PDB file of C-alpha atoms in Angstrom:
ATOM      1  CA  GLU A 671      -6.095  14.548 -10.216  1.00  0.00           C
ATOM      2  CA  LEU A 672      -5.496  12.579  -7.052  1.00  0.00           C
ATOM      3  CA  LYS A 673      -1.798  12.701  -6.311  1.00  0.00           C
ATOM      4  CA  VAL A 674       0.449  11.879  -3.418  1.00  0.00           C
ATOM      5  CA  GLU A 675       4.010  13.091  -3.644  1.00  0.00           C
ATOM      6  CA  GLN A 676       6.814  12.052  -1.374  1.00  0.00           C
ATOM      7  CA  ASN A 677      10.209  13.554  -1.044  1.00  0.00           C
ATOM      8  CA  PRO A 678      12.885  12.660  -1.045  1.00  0.00           C
ATOM      9  CA  LEU A 679      12.519   9.450  -3.045  1.00  0.00           C
ATOM     10  CA  PHE A 680      15.921   8.273  -1.961  1.00  0.00           C
ATOM     11  CA  LEU A 681      17.745   9.072   1.249  1.00  0.00           C
ATOM     12  CA  SER A 682      21.055   7.846   2.559  1.00  0.00           C
ATOM     13  CA  MET A 683      21.902   8.899   6.071  1.00  0.00           C
ATOM     14  CA  GLN A 684      24.169   8.002   8.928  1.00  0.00           C
ATOM     15  CA  GLU A 685      23.188   6.362  12.148  1.00  0.00           C
ATOM     16  CA  GLY A 686      22.434   8.831  14.891  1.00  0.00           C
ATOM     17  CA  LYS A 687      21.168  11.564  12.580  1.00  0.00           C
ATOM     18  CA  ASN A 688      17.658  13.007  12.346  1.00  0.00           C
ATOM     19  CA  TYR A 689      15.692  13.402   9.179  1.00  0.00           C
ATOM     20  CA  THR A 690      12.203  14.037   7.847  1.00  0.00           C
ATOM     21  CA  ILE A 691      10.287  12.526   4.942  1.00  0.00           C
ATOM     22  CA  TYR A 692       7.586  14.731   3.451  1.00  0.00           C
ATOM     23  CA  CYS A 693       4.281  13.676   1.943  1.00  0.00           C
ATOM     24  CA  ASN A 694       2.126  16.173   0.048  1.00  0.00           C
ATOM     25  CA  TYR A 695      -1.280  15.305  -1.309  1.00  0.00           C
ATOM     26  CA  SER A 696      -3.399  17.044  -3.893  1.00  0.00           C
ATOM     27  CA  THR A 697      -6.848  17.347  -2.384  1.00  0.00           C
ATOM     28  CA  THR A 698      -8.795  16.847   0.800  1.00  0.00           C
ATOM     29  CA  SER A 699      -8.097  13.497   2.385  1.00  0.00           C
ATOM     30  CA  ASP A 700      -9.906  11.947   5.308  1.00  0.00           C
ATOM     31  CA  ARG A 701      -6.960   9.901   6.462  1.00  0.00           C
ATOM     32  CA  LEU A 702      -3.244   9.589   5.890  1.00  0.00           C
ATOM     33  CA  TYR A 703      -1.320   6.352   6.272  1.00  0.00           C
ATOM     34  CA  TRP A 704       2.337   5.481   6.589  1.00  0.00           C
ATOM     35  CA  TYR A 705       3.657   2.045   5.658  1.00  0.00           C
ATOM     36  CA  ARG A 706       7.035   0.400   5.796  1.00  0.00           C
ATOM     37  CA  GLN A 707       8.252  -2.149   3.255  1.00  0.00           C
ATOM     38  CA  ASP A 708      11.398  -4.238   3.571  1.00  0.00           C
ATOM     39  CA  PRO A 709      12.956  -5.642   0.372  1.00  0.00           C
ATOM     40  CA  GLY A 710      10.892  -8.496  -1.036  1.00  0.00           C
ATOM     41  CA  LYS A 711       8.308  -8.181   1.725  1.00  0.00           C
ATOM     42  CA  SER A 712       4.794  -6.892   2.150  1.00  0.00           C
ATOM     43  CA  LEU A 713       3.694  -3.568   3.582  1.00  0.00           C
ATOM     44  CA  GLU A 714       3.584  -3.065   7.318  1.00  0.00           C
ATOM     45  CA  SER A 715       1.287  -0.414   8.731  1.00  0.00           C
ATOM     46  CA  LEU A 716       3.121   2.182  10.816  1.00  0.00           C
ATOM     47  CA  PHE A 717       0.667   5.002  11.444  1.00  0.00           C
ATOM     48  CA  VAL A 718      -2.878   6.045  10.663  1.00  0.00           C
ATOM     49  CA  LEU A 719      -3.479   9.800  10.999  1.00  0.00           C
ATOM     50  CA  LEU A 720      -7.134  10.678  11.272  1.00  0.00           C
ATOM     51  CA  SER A 721      -7.397  14.414  11.816  1.00  0.00           C
ATOM     52  CA  ASN A 722      -5.668  17.731  11.496  1.00  0.00           C
ATOM     53  CA  GLY A 723      -2.849  18.097  13.974  1.00  0.00           C
ATOM     54  CA  ALA A 724      -2.637  14.369  14.647  1.00  0.00           C
ATOM     55  CA  VAL A 725       0.753  13.237  15.876  1.00  0.00           C
ATOM     56  CA  LYS A 726       1.731   9.643  16.490  1.00  0.00           C
ATOM     57  CA  GLN A 727       5.017   8.214  17.698  1.00  0.00           C
ATOM     58  CA  GLU A 728       6.476   4.741  17.775  1.00  0.00           C
ATOM     59  CA  GLY A 729      10.053   4.384  18.888  1.00  0.00           C
ATOM     60  CA  ARG A 730      12.276   6.569  16.712  1.00  0.00           C
ATOM     61  CA  LEU A 731       9.499   7.389  14.235  1.00  0.00           C
ATOM     62  CA  MET A 732       6.999  10.193  14.580  1.00  0.00           C
ATOM     63  CA  ALA A 733       4.310  11.077  12.064  1.00  0.00           C
ATOM     64  CA  SER A 734       2.190  14.214  11.879  1.00  0.00           C
ATOM     65  CA  LEU A 735      -0.625  15.549   9.741  1.00  0.00           C
ATOM     66  CA  ASP A 736      -1.487  19.093   8.672  1.00  0.00           C
ATOM     67  CA  THR A 737      -4.671  18.867   6.606  1.00  0.00           C
ATOM     68  CA  LYS A 738      -4.712  22.587   5.832  1.00  0.00           C
ATOM     69  CA  ALA A 739      -1.299  22.369   4.204  1.00  0.00           C
ATOM     70  CA  ARG A 740      -2.112  18.902   2.821  1.00  0.00           C
ATOM     71  CA  LEU A 741       1.139  17.709   4.307  1.00  0.00           C
ATOM     72  CA  SER A 742       2.229  14.798   6.422  1.00  0.00           C
ATOM     73  CA  THR A 743       5.719  14.225   7.752  1.00  0.00           C
ATOM     74  CA  LEU A 744       7.559  11.177   9.020  1.00  0.00           C
ATOM     75  CA  HIS A 745      10.384  12.184  11.318  1.00  0.00           C
ATOM     76  CA  ILE A 746      13.221   9.844  12.169  1.00  0.00           C
ATOM     77  CA  THR A 747      15.131  10.527  15.351  1.00  0.00           C
ATOM     78  CA  ALA A 748      18.648   9.190  15.969  1.00  0.00           C
ATOM     79  CA  ALA A 749      18.405   6.765  13.069  1.00  0.00           C
ATOM     80  CA  VAL A 750      19.571   3.170  13.436  1.00  0.00           C
ATOM     81  CA  HIS A 751      20.398   0.656  10.710  1.00  0.00           C
ATOM     82  CA  ASP A 752      17.248  -1.389  11.380  1.00  0.00           C
ATOM     83  CA  LEU A 753      15.130   1.487  10.093  1.00  0.00           C
ATOM     84  CA  SER A 754      16.513   1.008   6.585  1.00  0.00           C
ATOM     85  CA  ALA A 755      13.479   0.289   4.388  1.00  0.00           C
ATOM     86  CA  THR A 756      11.139   1.909   1.892  1.00  0.00           C
ATOM     87  CA  TYR A 757       8.483   4.122   3.449  1.00  0.00           C
ATOM     88  CA  PHE A 758       5.207   4.870   1.734  1.00  0.00           C
ATOM     89  CA  CYS A 759       2.568   7.395   2.546  1.00  0.00           C
ATOM     90  CA  ALA A 760      -0.959   6.903   1.244  1.00  0.00           C
ATOM     91  CA  ALA A 761      -4.024   9.104   1.252  1.00  0.00           C
ATOM     92  CA  ASP A 762      -7.646   8.171   1.447  1.00  0.00           C
ATOM     93  CA  PHE A 763      -9.432  10.501  -0.967  1.00  0.00           C
ATOM     94  CA  GLY A 764     -12.773   8.807  -1.412  1.00  0.00           C
ATOM     95  CA  GLY A 765     -13.961   8.190   2.108  1.00  0.00           C
ATOM     96  CA  GLY A 766     -12.002   4.963   2.119  1.00  0.00           C
ATOM     97  CA  ALA A 767     -14.146   2.820  -0.128  1.00  0.00           C
ATOM     98  CA  ASP A 768     -12.216   3.925  -3.215  1.00  0.00           C
ATOM     99  CA  GLY A 769      -8.946   2.537  -1.908  1.00  0.00           C
ATOM    100  CA  LEU A 770      -5.709   4.312  -1.150  1.00  0.00           C
ATOM    101  CA  THR A 771      -3.557   6.496  -3.372  1.00  0.00           C
ATOM    102  CA  PHE A 772       0.100   5.848  -2.663  1.00  0.00           C
ATOM    103  CA  GLY A 773       3.178   7.955  -3.036  1.00  0.00           C
ATOM    104  CA  LYS A 774       6.119   6.453  -4.895  1.00  0.00           C
ATOM    105  CA  GLY A 775       7.940   5.649  -1.681  1.00  0.00           C
ATOM    106  CA  THR A 776      11.112   6.863   0.005  1.00  0.00           C
ATOM    107  CA  HIS A 777      13.982   4.385  -0.119  1.00  0.00           C
ATOM    108  CA  LEU A 778      15.890   4.960   3.100  1.00  0.00           C
ATOM    109  CA  ILE A 779      19.377   3.611   3.711  1.00  0.00           C
ATOM    110  CA  ILE A 780      20.947   4.143   7.107  1.00  0.00           C
ATOM    111  CA  GLN A 781      24.651   3.537   7.229  1.00  0.00           C
ATOM    112  CA  PRO A 782      26.714   2.805  10.325  1.00  0.00           C
TER     113      PRO A 782
ATOM    114  CA  ASN L 550      -5.602 -15.625  12.630  1.00  0.00           C
ATOM    115  CA  ALA L 551      -3.715 -16.161   9.387  1.00  0.00           C
ATOM    116  CA  GLY L 552      -4.535 -12.604   8.322  1.00  0.00           C
ATOM    117  CA  VAL L 553      -4.413 -12.037   4.563  1.00  0.00           C
ATOM    118  CA  THR L 554      -3.043 -14.929   2.541  1.00  0.00           C
ATOM    119  CA  GLN L 555      -2.120 -15.017  -1.137  1.00  0.00           C
ATOM    120  CA  THR L 556      -1.245 -17.840  -3.484  1.00  0.00           C
ATOM    121  CA  PRO L 557       0.913 -18.452  -5.372  1.00  0.00           C
ATOM    122  CA  LYS L 558       3.966 -16.555  -4.150  1.00  0.00           C
ATOM    123  CA  PHE L 559       5.638 -16.694  -7.542  1.00  0.00           C
ATOM    124  CA  GLN L 560       4.305 -17.358 -11.032  1.00  0.00           C
ATOM    125  CA  VAL L 561       5.692 -17.269 -14.546  1.00  0.00           C
ATOM    126  CA  LEU L 562       3.241 -17.065 -17.431  1.00  0.00           C
ATOM    127  CA  LYS L 563       3.567 -16.920 -21.177  1.00  0.00           C
ATOM    128  CA  THR L 564       1.874 -14.125 -23.066  1.00  0.00           C
ATOM    129  CA  GLY L 565      -1.762 -14.975 -23.673  1.00  0.00           C
ATOM    130  CA  GLN L 566      -2.132 -17.431 -20.799  1.00  0.00           C
ATOM    131  CA  SER L 567      -4.736 -16.901 -18.123  1.00  0.00           C
ATOM    132  CA  MET L 568      -4.523 -17.459 -14.407  1.00  0.00           C
ATOM    133  CA  THR L 569      -6.121 -16.591 -11.092  1.00  0.00           C
ATOM    134  CA  LEU L 570      -4.340 -15.070  -8.133  1.00  0.00           C
ATOM    135  CA  GLN L 571      -5.956 -16.150  -4.908  1.00  0.00           C
ATOM    136  CA  CYS L 572      -6.551 -13.948  -1.878  1.00  0.00           C
ATOM    137  CA  ALA L 573      -8.244 -14.887   1.368  1.00  0.00           C
ATOM    138  CA  GLN L 574      -8.669 -13.214   4.748  1.00  0.00           C
ATOM    139  CA  ASP L 575      -9.967 -14.562   8.042  1.00  0.00           C
ATOM    140  CA  MET L 576     -10.600 -11.267   9.838  1.00  0.00           C
ATOM    141  CA  ASN L 577     -14.195 -10.843   8.647  1.00  0.00           C
ATOM    142  CA  HIS L 578     -13.235  -7.665   6.818  1.00  0.00           C
ATOM    143  CA  GLU L 579     -15.866  -6.205   4.531  1.00  0.00           C
ATOM    144  CA  TYR L 580     -13.403  -4.395   2.285  1.00  0.00           C
ATOM    145  CA  MET L 581     -10.879  -6.142   0.040  1.00  0.00           C
ATOM    146  CA  SER L 582      -8.696  -4.786  -2.720  1.00  0.00           C
ATOM    147  CA  TRP L 583      -5.947  -5.616  -5.178  1.00  0.00           C
ATOM    148  CA  TYR L 584      -2.908  -3.456  -5.867  1.00  0.00           C
ATOM    149  CA  ARG L 585       0.002  -3.844  -8.188  1.00  0.00           C
ATOM    150  CA  GLN L 586       3.471  -2.572  -7.367  1.00  0.00           C
ATOM    151  CA  ASP L 587       5.940  -1.647 -10.053  1.00  0.00           C
ATOM    152  CA  PRO L 588       9.435  -0.249  -9.471  1.00  0.00           C
ATOM    153  CA  GLY L 589       9.346   3.474  -8.743  1.00  0.00           C
ATOM    154  CA  MET L 590       5.554   3.612  -9.027  1.00  0.00           C
ATOM    155  CA  GLY L 591       4.280   2.954  -5.547  1.00  0.00           C
ATOM    156  CA  LEU L 592       1.136   0.834  -5.389  1.00  0.00           C
ATOM    157  CA  ARG L 593      -1.800   1.283  -7.743  1.00  0.00           C
ATOM    158  CA  LEU L 594      -5.309   0.079  -7.118  1.00  0.00           C
ATOM    159  CA  ILE L 595      -6.673  -2.499  -9.594  1.00  0.00           C
ATOM    160  CA  HIS L 596     -10.085  -3.517  -8.202  1.00  0.00           C
ATOM    161  CA  TYR L 597     -11.835  -3.397  -4.878  1.00  0.00           C
ATOM    162  CA  SER L 598     -14.894  -4.750  -3.120  1.00  0.00           C
ATOM    163  CA  VAL L 599     -16.938  -3.412  -0.203  1.00  0.00           C
ATOM    164  CA  GLY L 600     -18.706  -6.705   0.406  1.00  0.00           C
ATOM    165  CA  ALA L 601     -19.785 -10.003  -1.093  1.00  0.00           C
ATOM    166  CA  GLY L 602     -21.326  -9.515  -4.516  1.00  0.00           C
ATOM    167  CA  ILE L 603     -20.009  -5.948  -4.899  1.00  0.00           C
ATOM    168  CA  THR L 604     -16.898  -5.032  -6.882  1.00  0.00           C
ATOM    169  CA  ASP L 605     -15.617  -1.912  -8.562  1.00  0.00           C
ATOM    170  CA  GLN L 606     -12.702  -0.721 -10.636  1.00  0.00           C
ATOM    171  CA  GLY L 607      -9.685   1.091  -9.352  1.00  0.00           C
ATOM    172  CA  GLU L 608      -7.022   3.091 -11.156  1.00  0.00           C
ATOM    173  CA  VAL L 609      -5.647   0.324 -13.415  1.00  0.00           C
ATOM    174  CA  PRO L 610      -8.380  -2.305 -14.017  1.00  0.00           C
ATOM    175  CA  ASN L 611      -7.744  -3.186 -17.675  1.00  0.00           C
ATOM    176  CA  GLY L 612      -6.841  -6.828 -18.241  1.00  0.00           C
ATOM    177  CA  TYR L 613      -8.082  -7.964 -14.833  1.00  0.00           C
ATOM    178  CA  ASN L 614     -11.348  -9.361 -13.525  1.00  0.00           C
ATOM    179  CA  VAL L 615     -12.516  -9.927  -9.971  1.00  0.00           C
ATOM    180  CA  SER L 616     -15.462 -11.454  -8.182  1.00  0.00           C
ATOM    181  CA  ARG L 617     -16.479 -11.595  -4.538  1.00  0.00           C
ATOM    182  CA  SER L 618     -18.753 -14.519  -3.799  1.00  0.00           C
ATOM    183  CA  THR L 619     -17.821 -14.760  -0.116  1.00  0.00           C
ATOM    184  CA  THR L 620     -16.575 -12.321   2.515  1.00  0.00           C
ATOM    185  CA  GLU L 621     -13.317 -14.262   2.824  1.00  0.00           C
ATOM    186  CA  ASP L 622     -12.151 -14.624  -0.787  1.00  0.00           C
ATOM    187  CA  PHE L 623     -11.313 -12.117  -3.496  1.00  0.00           C
ATOM    188  CA  PRO L 624      -9.586 -13.737  -6.503  1.00  0.00           C
ATOM    189  CA  LEU L 625      -7.962 -11.705  -9.264  1.00  0.00           C
ATOM    190  CA  ARG L 626      -8.114 -13.126 -12.784  1.00  0.00           C
ATOM    191  CA  LEU L 627      -5.765 -12.305 -15.607  1.00  0.00           C
ATOM    192  CA  LEU L 628      -7.686 -13.106 -18.762  1.00  0.00           C
ATOM    193  CA  SER L 629      -4.850 -12.992 -21.317  1.00  0.00           C
ATOM    194  CA  ALA L 630      -1.524 -12.184 -19.721  1.00  0.00           C
ATOM    195  CA  ALA L 631       0.692  -9.510 -21.247  1.00  0.00           C
ATOM    196  CA  PRO L 632       4.299  -8.546 -20.411  1.00  0.00           C
ATOM    197  CA  SER L 633       2.971  -5.220 -19.070  1.00  0.00           C
ATOM    198  CA  GLN L 634       1.310  -7.198 -16.280  1.00  0.00           C
ATOM    199  CA  THR L 635       4.660  -8.307 -14.905  1.00  0.00           C
ATOM    200  CA  SER L 636       4.487  -6.944 -11.390  1.00  0.00           C
ATOM    201  CA  VAL L 637       4.099  -7.738  -7.723  1.00  0.00           C
ATOM    202  CA  TYR L 638       0.468  -8.056  -6.719  1.00  0.00           C
ATOM    203  CA  PHE L 639      -0.779  -7.331  -3.227  1.00  0.00           C
ATOM    204  CA  CYS L 640      -4.162  -8.102  -1.802  1.00  0.00           C
ATOM    205  CA  ALA L 641      -5.375  -6.035   1.145  1.00  0.00           C
ATOM    206  CA  SER L 642      -8.389  -6.052   3.443  1.00  0.00           C
ATOM    207  CA  SER L 643      -9.922  -3.813   6.084  1.00  0.00           C
ATOM    208  CA  TYR L 644     -13.063  -3.037   8.022  1.00  0.00           C
ATOM    209  CA  LEU L 645     -15.307  -0.392   6.518  1.00  0.00           C
ATOM    210  CA  PHE L 646     -15.564   1.404   9.875  1.00  0.00           C
ATOM    211  CA  PRO L 647     -14.107   3.053  11.921  1.00  0.00           C
ATOM    212  CA  HIS L 648     -11.419   3.596   9.344  1.00  0.00           C
ATOM    213  CA  TYR L 649      -9.904   1.878   6.410  1.00  0.00           C
ATOM    214  CA  GLU L 650      -6.526   0.764   7.717  1.00  0.00           C
ATOM    215  CA  GLN L 651      -5.591  -1.888   5.231  1.00  0.00           C
ATOM    216  CA  TYR L 652      -3.801  -5.116   6.037  1.00  0.00           C
ATOM    217  CA  PHE L 653      -1.683  -6.431   3.209  1.00  0.00           C
ATOM    218  CA  GLY L 654      -0.984  -9.982   2.135  1.00  0.00           C
ATOM    219  CA  PRO L 655       2.550 -11.255   1.386  1.00  0.00           C
ATOM    220  CA  GLY L 656       2.272 -10.604  -2.350  1.00  0.00           C
ATOM    221  CA  THR L 657       2.500 -12.585  -5.582  1.00  0.00           C
ATOM    222  CA  ARG L 658       5.406 -11.930  -7.901  1.00  0.00           C
ATOM    223  CA  LEU L 659       4.227 -12.450 -11.473  1.00  0.00           C
ATOM    224  CA  THR L 660       6.422 -12.549 -14.555  1.00  0.00           C
ATOM    225  CA  VAL L 661       4.899 -12.648 -18.038  1.00  0.00           C
ATOM    226  CA  THR L 662       7.282 -13.630 -20.840  1.00  0.00           C
TER     227      THR L 662
END
């Protein structure tokens, strides 16, 4: 079964703190994606991770991929309120043409 | 570029009614797909297409039809709406190569009563 599991599903944290969201997937995946969704909005692409050991950073967010462990992480450094959103990871199991399999999302609230 | 556009933004249907959700993209993407998003469920793939005239089923295709007569358009048809189809529907598109980063439309919020 093709599964993508995120944890935690809900996270409340304070500004200035660091935290990591974990994304495990069930079988070999060619690519791993991270998306952000604000309430009532569409999905915004954050990162596309293409190979083992890939690391990408944008501002306070850094994503990495370990294909051997079937694990991707999204690390938040010195969180700010504007990063409050729901974050989804998605895996590409079928070479891409079969669409993406999404995790259930991590609802992140960052409090002042 | 307008990117991926969807109409309508909101729709209320009665059980048994039919309707078509429209999706269009102006990026010349070969690949287009439809997802539904339900609370706590992430997004699930309904149907997808790798080019004009080619469609295939995703994870949750029952109750939905699609067609792809042009590269730009990929409408989703609900044949006989049911309350279980109450959801937010997202259309997405991408190139087939070099990778399948998908660009999502703004979504259609559908309620079936």
